[in-house]
mmCIF file of C-alpha atoms in Angstrom:
data_model
loop_
_atom_site.group_PDB
_atom_site.id
_atom_site.type_symbol
_atom_site.label_atom_id
_atom_site.label_comp_id
_atom_site.label_asym_id
_atom_site.label_seq_id
_atom_site.Cartn_x
_atom_site.Cartn_y
_atom_site.Cartn_z
ATOM 1 C CA MET A 1 -32.072 -74.057 -14.198
ATOM 2 C CA MET A 2 -29.870 -75.609 -16.484
ATOM 3 C CA LYS A 3 -27.457 -78.654 -16.526
ATOM 4 C CA PRO A 4 -24.667 -79.658 -18.224
ATOM 5 C CA VAL A 5 -24.640 -82.418 -20.844
ATOM 6 C CA ASP A 6 -22.397 -85.074 -21.093
ATOM 7 C CA LYS A 7 -21.553 -87.029 -24.030
ATOM 8 C CA MET A 8 -20.766 -90.806 -22.309
ATOM 9 C CA ASP A 9 -23.518 -92.442 -20.237
ATOM 10 C CA LYS A 10 -22.919 -93.549 -16.560
ATOM 11 C CA ASP A 11 -20.875 -96.056 -17.211
ATOM 12 C CA GLY A 12 -18.524 -94.261 -19.429
ATOM 13 C CA ASN A 13 -19.062 -95.912 -22.479
ATOM 14 C CA VAL A 14 -18.968 -94.091 -26.272
ATOM 15 C CA LEU A 15 -22.137 -93.489 -27.749
ATOM 16 C CA ALA A 16 -22.898 -94.775 -30.796
ATOM 17 C CA VAL A 17 -23.673 -92.629 -34.155
ATOM 18 C CA CYS A 18 -26.050 -93.115 -36.841
ATOM 19 C CA SER A 19 -26.707 -90.612 -39.519
ATOM 20 C CA GLN A 20 -29.589 -89.757 -40.392
ATOM 21 C CA PRO A 21 -32.278 -91.876 -42.421
ATOM 22 C CA PRO A 22 -32.662 -92.165 -45.891
ATOM 23 C CA LEU A 23 -35.657 -92.023 -47.417
ATOM 24 C CA HIS A 24 -37.462 -95.110 -47.663
ATOM 25 C CA ARG A 25 -38.611 -95.577 -51.633
ATOM 26 C CA ARG A 26 -40.603 -98.765 -51.562
ATOM 27 C CA THR A 27 -43.473 -99.350 -49.442
ATOM 28 C CA THR A 28 -43.126 -103.258 -49.491
ATOM 29 C CA GLY A 29 -39.954 -102.387 -47.635
ATOM 30 C CA ASN A 30 -36.583 -104.603 -48.441
ATOM 31 C CA GLY A 31 -37.595 -107.765 -48.316
ATOM 32 C CA VAL A 32 -37.302 -108.609 -44.472
ATOM 33 C CA PRO A 33 -40.584 -109.494 -43.681
ATOM 34 C CA LEU A 34 -41.985 -108.811 -40.173
ATOM 35 C CA ILE A 35 -43.330 -112.768 -39.112
ATOM 36 C CA LYS A 36 -40.858 -115.582 -39.559
ATOM 37 C CA LYS A 37 -43.375 -118.903 -39.066
ATOM 38 C CA GLY A 38 -43.135 -121.545 -36.332
ATOM 39 C CA ALA A 39 -40.827 -119.027 -34.619
ATOM 40 C CA ILE A 40 -41.004 -116.702 -31.535
ATOM 41 C CA ASN A 41 -41.689 -113.417 -33.758
ATOM 42 C CA PHE A 42 -40.554 -110.282 -31.947
ATOM 43 C CA TYR A 43 -40.362 -106.720 -33.257
ATOM 44 C CA MET A 44 -39.423 -103.399 -31.566
ATOM 45 C CA ASN A 45 -38.086 -100.163 -33.091
ATOM 46 C CA MET A 46 -36.509 -98.016 -31.383
ATOM 47 C CA PRO A 47 -34.572 -94.477 -31.579
ATOM 48 C CA CYS A 48 -32.116 -94.132 -33.878
ATOM 49 C CA PRO A 49 -28.842 -93.750 -30.975
ATOM 50 C CA LEU A 50 -29.918 -97.386 -28.886
ATOM 51 C CA LYS A 51 -29.751 -99.498 -32.356
ATOM 52 C CA VAL A 52 -26.182 -100.536 -31.817
ATOM 53 C CA ALA A 53 -26.291 -101.471 -28.564
ATOM 54 C CA CYS A 54 -29.902 -103.197 -28.520
ATOM 55 C CA LYS A 55 -29.196 -105.120 -31.764
ATOM 56 C CA MET A 56 -26.335 -106.929 -30.000
ATOM 57 C CA ALA A 57 -27.608 -107.486 -27.112
ATOM 58 C CA ILE A 58 -30.573 -109.039 -28.233
ATOM 59 C CA GLY A 59 -29.209 -111.368 -30.747
ATOM 60 C CA GLU A 60 -26.215 -112.389 -28.750
ATOM 61 C CA PHE A 61 -28.962 -113.246 -26.179
ATOM 62 C CA ALA A 62 -31.392 -115.513 -30.227
ATOM 63 C CA ALA A 63 -28.333 -116.800 -30.860
ATOM 64 C CA LEU A 64 -27.624 -118.884 -27.189
ATOM 65 C CA TYR A 65 -31.546 -119.535 -27.424
ATOM 66 C CA ASN A 66 -32.062 -120.502 -29.893
ATOM 67 C CA ALA A 67 -29.136 -123.270 -30.089
ATOM 68 C CA SER A 68 -31.243 -124.939 -27.523
ATOM 69 C CA HIS A 69 -34.312 -124.215 -28.272
ATOM 70 C CA GLU A 70 -37.000 -125.835 -30.874
ATOM 71 C CA THR A 71 -39.384 -123.135 -31.527
ATOM 72 C CA PRO A 72 -36.381 -119.956 -32.369
ATOM 73 C CA ILE A 73 -36.361 -116.533 -31.493
ATOM 74 C CA TYR A 74 -37.395 -114.338 -35.162
ATOM 75 C CA SER A 75 -36.666 -110.766 -35.670
ATOM 76 C CA PRO A 76 -36.968 -108.624 -38.667
ATOM 77 C CA MET A 77 -34.623 -106.203 -36.447
ATOM 78 C CA LEU A 78 -31.585 -108.142 -37.120
ATOM 79 C CA LEU A 79 -31.827 -108.322 -40.596
ATOM 80 C CA ASP A 80 -31.798 -104.501 -40.413
ATOM 81 C CA GLY A 81 -36.031 -104.555 -41.389
ATOM 82 C CA ASP A 82 -37.388 -102.276 -42.981
ATOM 83 C CA THR A 83 -39.125 -100.184 -39.945
ATOM 84 C CA LYS A 84 -41.455 -98.315 -42.705
ATOM 85 C CA GLY A 85 -42.972 -101.518 -44.669
ATOM 86 C CA ILE A 86 -42.371 -103.362 -41.451
ATOM 87 C CA GLU A 87 -44.593 -101.084 -39.282
ATOM 88 C CA GLY A 88 -47.168 -101.165 -42.660
ATOM 89 C CA GLU A 89 -47.564 -104.684 -42.162
ATOM 90 C CA LEU A 90 -48.101 -104.363 -38.096
ATOM 91 C CA LYS A 91 -50.906 -101.698 -38.703
ATOM 92 C CA ALA A 92 -52.891 -103.370 -42.039
ATOM 93 C CA ALA A 93 -52.478 -107.359 -39.574
ATOM 94 C CA MET A 94 -56.312 -108.423 -38.551
ATOM 95 C CA SER A 95 -56.024 -111.850 -37.198
ATOM 96 C CA GLU A 96 -53.538 -112.699 -34.623
ATOM 97 C CA ASP A 97 -51.649 -115.283 -36.716
ATOM 98 C CA GLU A 98 -49.765 -112.122 -38.471
ATOM 99 C CA LEU A 99 -48.551 -110.442 -35.125
ATOM 100 C CA PRO A 100 -45.478 -111.094 -33.631
ATOM 101 C CA GLU A 101 -45.799 -112.205 -30.317
ATOM 102 C CA VAL A 102 -43.855 -110.058 -28.794
ATOM 103 C CA LEU A 103 -44.109 -106.047 -29.702
ATOM 104 C CA VAL A 104 -42.141 -103.565 -28.581
ATOM 105 C CA ALA A 105 -42.884 -99.842 -29.724
ATOM 106 C CA SER A 106 -40.550 -96.418 -29.368
ATOM 107 C CA GLY A 107 -44.035 -94.367 -30.712
ATOM 108 C CA LEU A 108 -47.472 -94.715 -30.321
ATOM 109 C CA HIS A 109 -48.327 -94.244 -33.747
ATOM 110 C CA THR A 110 -48.983 -97.583 -34.584
ATOM 111 C CA VAL A 111 -50.033 -99.164 -31.071
ATOM 112 C CA MET A 112 -52.556 -96.082 -30.102
ATOM 113 C CA ALA A 113 -54.148 -96.088 -33.534
ATOM 114 C CA LYS A 114 -57.131 -97.003 -32.829
ATOM 115 C CA GLY A 115 -58.060 -100.351 -35.544
ATOM 116 C CA PHE A 116 -54.835 -101.476 -33.756
ATOM 117 C CA ARG A 117 -55.702 -101.047 -30.712
ATOM 118 C CA GLU A 118 -59.261 -101.928 -30.737
ATOM 119 C CA ARG A 119 -58.669 -105.150 -32.409
ATOM 120 C CA PHE A 120 -55.460 -106.779 -30.821
ATOM 121 C CA ILE A 121 -55.416 -104.224 -27.007
ATOM 122 C CA GLU A 122 -58.770 -104.269 -25.809
ATOM 123 C CA SER A 123 -59.479 -107.050 -27.062
ATOM 124 C CA GLY A 124 -57.296 -109.086 -24.656
ATOM 125 C CA ILE A 125 -55.260 -110.427 -27.743
ATOM 126 C CA TYR A 126 -51.914 -108.575 -26.725
ATOM 127 C CA GLU A 127 -51.134 -107.836 -23.140
ATOM 128 C CA GLY A 128 -49.306 -104.894 -21.552
ATOM 129 C CA VAL A 129 -46.151 -106.103 -20.087
ATOM 130 C CA THR A 130 -45.282 -103.524 -17.347
ATOM 131 C CA SER A 131 -42.915 -104.928 -14.641
ATOM 132 C CA GLN A 132 -43.784 -105.652 -10.736
ATOM 133 C CA ALA A 133 -41.389 -103.516 -10.595
ATOM 134 C CA ALA A 134 -42.031 -100.501 -11.973
ATOM 135 C CA LEU A 135 -46.180 -100.567 -10.712
ATOM 136 C CA ALA A 136 -44.171 -100.814 -7.017
ATOM 137 C CA ARG A 137 -43.588 -97.049 -8.001
ATOM 138 C CA MET A 138 -45.594 -96.154 -10.011
ATOM 139 C CA PRO A 139 -48.584 -93.413 -7.570
ATOM 140 C CA GLU A 140 -51.386 -95.627 -7.675
ATOM 141 C CA SER A 141 -53.923 -93.312 -9.942
ATOM 142 C CA TYR A 142 -50.801 -94.147 -12.743
ATOM 143 C CA ARG A 143 -51.015 -97.619 -12.043
ATOM 144 C CA LYS A 144 -54.695 -97.868 -12.069
ATOM 145 C CA LEU A 145 -54.508 -96.619 -15.519
ATOM 146 C CA VAL A 146 -51.774 -99.036 -16.600
ATOM 147 C CA THR A 147 -53.519 -101.866 -15.398
ATOM 148 C CA GLU A 148 -56.842 -101.079 -16.384
ATOM 149 C CA HIS A 149 -55.428 -99.695 -20.082
ATOM 150 C CA ASN A 150 -53.317 -102.778 -21.024
ATOM 151 C CA ILE A 151 -50.702 -100.577 -21.245
ATOM 152 C CA GLY A 152 -47.458 -101.820 -21.057
ATOM 153 C CA LEU A 153 -45.008 -99.706 -20.534
ATOM 154 C CA PHE A 154 -41.138 -100.791 -21.056
ATOM 155 C CA SER A 155 -38.967 -97.924 -20.673
ATOM 156 C CA THR A 156 -38.848 -94.236 -20.003
ATOM 157 C CA GLY A 157 -36.249 -91.577 -22.909
ATOM 158 C CA PHE A 158 -37.118 -88.167 -22.757
ATOM 159 C CA TRP A 159 -37.265 -85.149 -24.467
ATOM 160 C CA SER A 160 -35.811 -81.855 -23.289
ATOM 161 C CA VAL A 161 -34.642 -78.209 -24.787
ATOM 162 C CA VAL A 162 -31.209 -77.525 -24.836
ATOM 163 C CA CYS A 163 -29.666 -74.206 -25.201
ATOM 164 C CA ASP A 164 -26.871 -73.221 -27.062
ATOM 165 C CA LEU A 165 -24.926 -70.780 -24.795
ATOM 166 C CA SER A 166 -22.763 -69.154 -27.313
ATOM 167 C CA LEU A 167 -25.949 -66.878 -29.147
ATOM 168 C CA GLU A 168 -27.052 -64.054 -26.467
ATOM 169 C CA THR A 169 -29.435 -64.521 -24.783
ATOM 170 C CA ILE A 170 -32.693 -61.442 -26.200
ATOM 171 C CA VAL A 171 -35.645 -63.027 -24.050
ATOM 172 C CA PRO A 172 -36.095 -64.633 -20.337
ATOM 173 C CA TYR A 173 -35.689 -68.396 -20.518
ATOM 174 C CA PRO A 174 -39.252 -70.612 -20.762
ATOM 175 C CA ARG A 175 -40.111 -72.392 -18.406
ATOM 176 C CA ARG A 176 -42.715 -74.989 -19.213
ATOM 177 C CA TRP A 177 -43.640 -76.365 -22.710
ATOM 178 C CA THR A 178 -47.092 -74.262 -22.886
ATOM 179 C CA ASP A 179 -44.298 -70.930 -22.915
ATOM 180 C CA LEU A 180 -42.739 -72.202 -26.683
ATOM 181 C CA VAL A 181 -46.025 -70.846 -27.802
ATOM 182 C CA ASP A 182 -45.493 -67.340 -27.586
ATOM 183 C CA PRO A 183 -44.166 -65.359 -30.340
ATOM 184 C CA LEU A 184 -41.913 -64.758 -28.011
ATOM 185 C CA TYR A 185 -39.314 -67.029 -29.153
ATOM 186 C CA LYS A 186 -40.414 -66.684 -33.385
ATOM 187 C CA ASP A 187 -37.342 -68.422 -34.965
ATOM 188 C CA LEU A 188 -35.555 -69.050 -32.171
ATOM 189 C CA ILE A 189 -36.023 -72.653 -31.312
ATOM 190 C CA THR A 190 -35.321 -75.884 -33.757
ATOM 191 C CA VAL A 191 -36.283 -79.640 -33.961
ATOM 192 C CA HIS A 192 -35.711 -82.564 -34.314
ATOM 193 C CA GLY A 193 -37.260 -84.120 -37.599
ATOM 194 C CA TYR A 194 -35.897 -85.644 -41.177
ATOM 195 C CA ASN A 195 -37.011 -85.335 -44.337
ATOM 196 C CA GLY A 196 -38.698 -82.385 -43.549
ATOM 197 C CA LYS A 197 -41.578 -83.802 -41.003
ATOM 198 C CA ALA A 198 -40.598 -82.657 -37.626
ATOM 199 C CA SER A 199 -40.535 -85.379 -35.299
ATOM 200 C CA ILE A 200 -42.242 -84.043 -31.725
ATOM 201 C CA ALA A 201 -45.502 -85.369 -31.981
ATOM 202 C CA ALA A 202 -45.653 -86.054 -28.132
ATOM 203 C CA LEU A 203 -45.225 -82.061 -27.677
ATOM 204 C CA LEU A 204 -47.779 -81.772 -30.130
ATOM 205 C CA LEU A 205 -49.704 -83.686 -28.597
ATOM 206 C CA LEU A 206 -49.625 -82.358 -25.061
ATOM 207 C CA LEU A 207 -50.019 -78.404 -26.499
ATOM 208 C CA ARG A 208 -53.453 -79.670 -28.467
ATOM 209 C CA GLU A 209 -54.361 -81.154 -25.493
ATOM 210 C CA GLN A 210 -53.375 -77.937 -22.834
ATOM 211 C CA LEU A 211 -54.082 -75.341 -25.514
ATOM 212 C CA GLY A 212 -56.526 -76.011 -27.728
ATOM 213 C CA SER A 213 -56.469 -76.003 -31.739
ATOM 214 C CA ARG A 214 -54.357 -73.177 -32.214
ATOM 215 C CA ALA A 215 -51.562 -73.547 -30.448
ATOM 216 C CA VAL A 216 -49.434 -76.573 -32.811
ATOM 217 C CA THR A 217 -50.091 -73.411 -35.660
ATOM 218 C CA ASP A 218 -48.645 -70.523 -32.995
ATOM 219 C CA PHE A 219 -45.986 -72.787 -32.404
ATOM 220 C CA ALA A 220 -45.007 -73.602 -35.485
ATOM 221 C CA GLY A 221 -44.356 -69.714 -35.760
ATOM 222 C CA ASN A 222 -41.718 -69.532 -33.716
ATOM 223 C CA ILE A 223 -39.269 -73.058 -35.526
ATOM 224 C CA ARG A 224 -37.034 -71.594 -37.188
ATOM 225 C CA ASN A 225 -35.666 -75.028 -38.448
ATOM 226 C CA ILE A 226 -36.564 -78.671 -38.421
ATOM 227 C CA TRP A 227 -33.390 -80.458 -38.938
ATOM 228 C CA HIS A 228 -31.593 -83.989 -38.307
ATOM 229 C CA PHE A 229 -30.248 -84.272 -34.424
ATOM 230 C CA ALA A 230 -27.145 -85.248 -35.837
ATOM 231 C CA GLU A 231 -26.951 -81.672 -38.059
ATOM 232 C CA ILE A 232 -28.428 -80.044 -34.350
ATOM 233 C CA LEU A 233 -25.765 -81.373 -32.350
ATOM 234 C CA LYS A 234 -22.532 -80.297 -34.922
ATOM 235 C CA ARG A 235 -24.249 -76.933 -35.419
ATOM 236 C CA ILE A 236 -24.701 -76.159 -31.514
ATOM 237 C CA ASP A 237 -21.682 -73.845 -30.833
ATOM 238 C CA SER A 238 -20.722 -73.651 -34.327
ATOM 239 C CA ALA A 239 -20.396 -70.428 -37.122
ATOM 240 C CA GLU A 240 -23.554 -71.848 -38.641
ATOM 241 C CA PRO A 241 -25.227 -69.024 -38.689
ATOM 242 C CA ARG A 242 -29.261 -69.852 -38.634
ATOM 243 C CA ARG A 243 -28.597 -72.034 -35.645
ATOM 244 C CA THR A 244 -30.870 -71.408 -32.304
ATOM 245 C CA LEU A 245 -31.210 -70.110 -29.345
ATOM 246 C CA PHE A 246 -33.506 -73.016 -28.050
ATOM 247 C CA ASN A 247 -32.655 -76.724 -29.678
ATOM 248 C CA LEU A 248 -36.046 -79.359 -29.148
ATOM 249 C CA LEU A 249 -34.292 -83.545 -29.048
ATOM 250 C CA PRO A 250 -34.468 -86.278 -27.378
ATOM 251 C CA ASN A 251 -32.253 -87.188 -25.021
ATOM 252 C CA ALA A 252 -31.053 -89.786 -27.411
ATOM 253 C CA ALA A 253 -29.128 -87.258 -28.825
ATOM 254 C CA THR A 254 -28.373 -84.792 -26.343
ATOM 255 C CA VAL A 255 -26.124 -87.917 -24.649
ATOM 256 C CA GLN A 256 -24.103 -87.448 -27.565
ATOM 257 C CA MET A 257 -22.970 -83.917 -27.742
ATOM 258 C CA PRO A 258 -19.552 -83.218 -27.324
ATOM 259 C CA SER A 259 -19.101 -82.014 -23.658
ATOM 260 C CA LYS A 260 -16.460 -79.699 -25.406
ATOM 261 C CA LYS A 261 -19.855 -77.503 -26.814
ATOM 262 C CA ARG A 262 -21.280 -74.308 -25.005
ATOM 263 C CA ALA A 263 -24.813 -75.843 -24.368
ATOM 264 C CA ALA A 264 -26.535 -77.138 -21.216
ATOM 265 C CA ILE A 265 -29.944 -78.981 -21.442
ATOM 266 C CA LEU A 266 -33.367 -76.604 -20.005
ATOM 267 C CA GLU A 267 -35.006 -77.822 -16.648
ATOM 268 C CA PHE A 268 -38.837 -76.962 -16.590
ATOM 269 C CA GLU A 269 -41.643 -76.529 -14.279
ATOM 270 C CA ASP A 270 -43.527 -79.144 -15.397
ATOM 271 C CA GLY A 271 -39.975 -81.631 -16.427
ATOM 272 C CA PRO A 272 -38.965 -83.186 -19.653
ATOM 273 C CA VAL A 273 -41.158 -85.042 -22.405
ATOM 274 C CA LEU A 274 -42.233 -88.297 -21.666
ATOM 275 C CA ALA A 275 -40.951 -90.381 -24.389
ATOM 276 C CA PRO A 276 -42.404 -94.429 -23.513
ATOM 277 C CA MET A 277 -41.370 -97.700 -25.125
ATOM 278 C CA LEU A 278 -44.203 -100.027 -25.132
ATOM 279 C CA MET A 279 -43.787 -103.708 -24.727
ATOM 280 C CA TYR A 280 -46.631 -106.516 -25.549
ATOM 281 C CA VAL A 281 -46.637 -109.864 -25.780
ATOM 282 C CA LYS A 282 -49.537 -112.641 -27.137
ATOM 283 C CA ARG A 283 -51.698 -113.664 -24.296
ATOM 284 C CA SER A 284 -51.583 -117.031 -25.853
ATOM 285 C CA ARG A 285 -48.296 -117.066 -26.166
ATOM 286 C CA LYS A 286 -47.318 -115.733 -23.046
ATOM 287 C CA GLU A 287 -45.405 -118.512 -21.269
ATOM 288 C CA GLU A 288 -43.959 -119.606 -24.082
ATOM 289 C CA CYS A 289 -42.286 -116.052 -24.346
ATOM 290 C CA GLN A 290 -41.297 -115.212 -21.062
ATOM 291 C CA PRO A 291 -38.083 -115.602 -21.102
ATOM 292 C CA LEU A 292 -36.834 -113.734 -23.881
ATOM 293 C CA VAL A 293 -40.059 -111.028 -21.962
ATOM 294 C CA ASN A 294 -37.071 -111.542 -18.596
ATOM 295 C CA PHE A 295 -34.324 -111.179 -20.868
ATOM 296 C CA MET A 296 -35.543 -107.782 -22.183
ATOM 297 C CA HIS A 297 -36.132 -106.513 -18.475
ATOM 298 C CA SER A 298 -32.364 -107.664 -17.178
ATOM 299 C CA ASN A 299 -28.820 -105.649 -16.741
ATOM 300 C CA VAL A 300 -27.867 -106.515 -20.786
ATOM 301 C CA ILE A 301 -30.471 -104.499 -21.557
ATOM 302 C CA ARG A 302 -31.000 -102.203 -18.811
ATOM 303 C CA GLN A 303 -26.783 -101.087 -19.736
ATOM 304 C CA ALA A 304 -28.116 -100.819 -23.474
ATOM 305 C CA LEU A 305 -30.652 -98.712 -23.294
ATOM 306 C CA ARG A 306 -28.221 -96.500 -21.056
ATOM 307 C CA ARG A 307 -26.308 -95.525 -23.669
ATOM 308 C CA GLY A 308 -29.203 -93.332 -25.493
ATOM 309 C CA ASP A 309 -30.622 -92.422 -22.156
ATOM 310 C CA PHE A 310 -33.500 -94.497 -21.850
ATOM 311 C CA HIS A 311 -33.985 -96.349 -18.811
ATOM 312 C CA LEU A 312 -36.212 -99.569 -17.577
ATOM 313 C CA ALA A 313 -39.114 -98.284 -16.660
ATOM 314 C CA ASP A 314 -38.394 -99.598 -13.066
ATOM 315 C CA GLU A 315 -35.837 -96.293 -12.909
ATOM 316 C CA PHE A 316 -38.047 -93.484 -13.393
ATOM 317 C CA ASP A 317 -39.925 -91.619 -10.660
ATOM 318 C CA TRP A 318 -42.660 -91.078 -11.427
ATOM 319 C CA THR A 319 -43.736 -88.787 -9.016
ATOM 320 C CA GLN A 320 -41.449 -86.561 -9.803
ATOM 321 C CA PRO A 321 -42.470 -83.681 -12.964
ATOM 322 C CA PHE A 322 -42.511 -84.951 -16.382
ATOM 323 C CA SER A 323 -45.290 -83.802 -19.416
ATOM 324 C CA PHE A 324 -47.357 -86.139 -21.531
ATOM 325 C CA PRO A 325 -50.632 -86.256 -23.208
ATOM 326 C CA SER A 326 -52.608 -87.792 -20.852
ATOM 327 C CA TRP A 327 -53.891 -90.701 -21.227
ATOM 328 C CA GLU A 328 -57.485 -90.445 -21.124
ATOM 329 C CA PHE A 329 -57.342 -87.881 -24.034
ATOM 330 C CA LEU A 330 -54.685 -90.489 -26.416
ATOM 331 C CA LEU A 331 -57.267 -93.279 -25.330
ATOM 332 C CA GLN A 332 -60.272 -90.811 -26.129
ATOM 333 C CA ASN A 333 -59.523 -90.005 -30.073
ATOM 334 C CA ASP A 334 -58.040 -91.896 -33.167
ATOM 335 C CA TYR A 335 -54.116 -91.389 -32.721
ATOM 336 C CA GLU A 336 -53.218 -91.445 -36.641
ATOM 337 C CA THR A 337 -56.644 -89.164 -37.802
ATOM 338 C CA LEU A 338 -54.999 -86.696 -34.689
ATOM 339 C CA SER A 339 -51.976 -87.190 -35.863
ATOM 340 C CA ALA A 340 -52.838 -86.083 -39.365
ATOM 341 C CA ALA A 341 -54.732 -83.290 -37.747
ATOM 342 C CA LEU A 342 -52.106 -81.957 -36.472
ATOM 343 C CA ASP A 343 -49.668 -82.429 -38.879
ATOM 344 C CA VAL A 344 -51.824 -80.083 -40.895
ATOM 345 C CA GLU A 345 -52.360 -77.691 -38.505
ATOM 346 C CA LEU A 346 -47.758 -77.308 -37.896
ATOM 347 C CA LYS A 347 -47.864 -76.519 -41.698
ATOM 348 C CA LYS A 348 -50.202 -74.099 -41.474
ATOM 349 C CA GLY A 349 -47.804 -72.235 -39.145
ATOM 350 C CA LEU A 350 -43.196 -73.293 -40.769
ATOM 351 C CA ARG A 351 -41.652 -71.156 -42.864
ATOM 352 C CA GLU A 352 -41.371 -71.814 -46.255
ATOM 353 C CA ASP A 353 -37.451 -72.686 -45.309
ATOM 354 C CA VAL A 354 -37.391 -74.260 -42.183
ATOM 355 C CA SER A 355 -36.002 -77.846 -43.253
ATOM 356 C CA SER A 356 -33.229 -76.597 -45.774
ATOM 357 C CA SER A 357 -29.895 -76.139 -44.592
#
């Protein structure tokens, strides 16, 4: 089955468009620090399409809070801090004092890295924040997993395959994510990425877990292009000769698809690939951080997230099909080591011109 792509959110708001990320040349970032002493430090990384709406909402809250509280909220996001440099500071942290009081991560690369996880999550320095409303919607098995392993499920986004309906359909539509490794789909897939690096970590992990180490290289052989999502959206239903029938994109990007484009989202039997945002708060300052945690679950943030087709975890039906590597698989591996291995396996199968324009 397929469903139409709509560029507007549920409330009819125009969605923010963001340009291709630049290549950062300095590993130390742009001088905006992760931590400010004497503050409630808050760090949130997020998909590009969400940055404008979330920054505005959080900035307004922080300004009001700081005007009436002695200990201010500080967030490098509000000062356009360099994400690459700040993530490096997070990974290098060795003590609680080097951490933000509240952390929201849209990727697993930091919070699931073995060293970070052992030092700060498994040790209990950070407490995962999953709302009671979200826990109530989860099956017992998932609720137990989240609580026993200190996983803070804050928000959900998804990855889907967008079909370019302006192209002739010469193959059967894939029905499950694992179908994408079939050589039947050689050169028929484009994936989101930038600077020549594919941003499809969750899918690669899923393929590796379910099909073994060859799966990632086999899938890579079917990829024709690695383009930033803005380029993919522009080239769908165009005269671009290299556009492909199947385009793997985060829903935060697909909601920006102009409605006039001839395109539709494939609905897989095993559902879309989950893209969770995780939230953690320092146990030692949990009470002091509660107003900020409450705000992050407010309708203001709920609406900001919806503009990028993300939803607070209590809005998702956790019983419906969705795909994601098992948490057992993630917890049994060092995420950084596994990701590096997957990157090597992916590159083995990619065309040399996969990221050229």
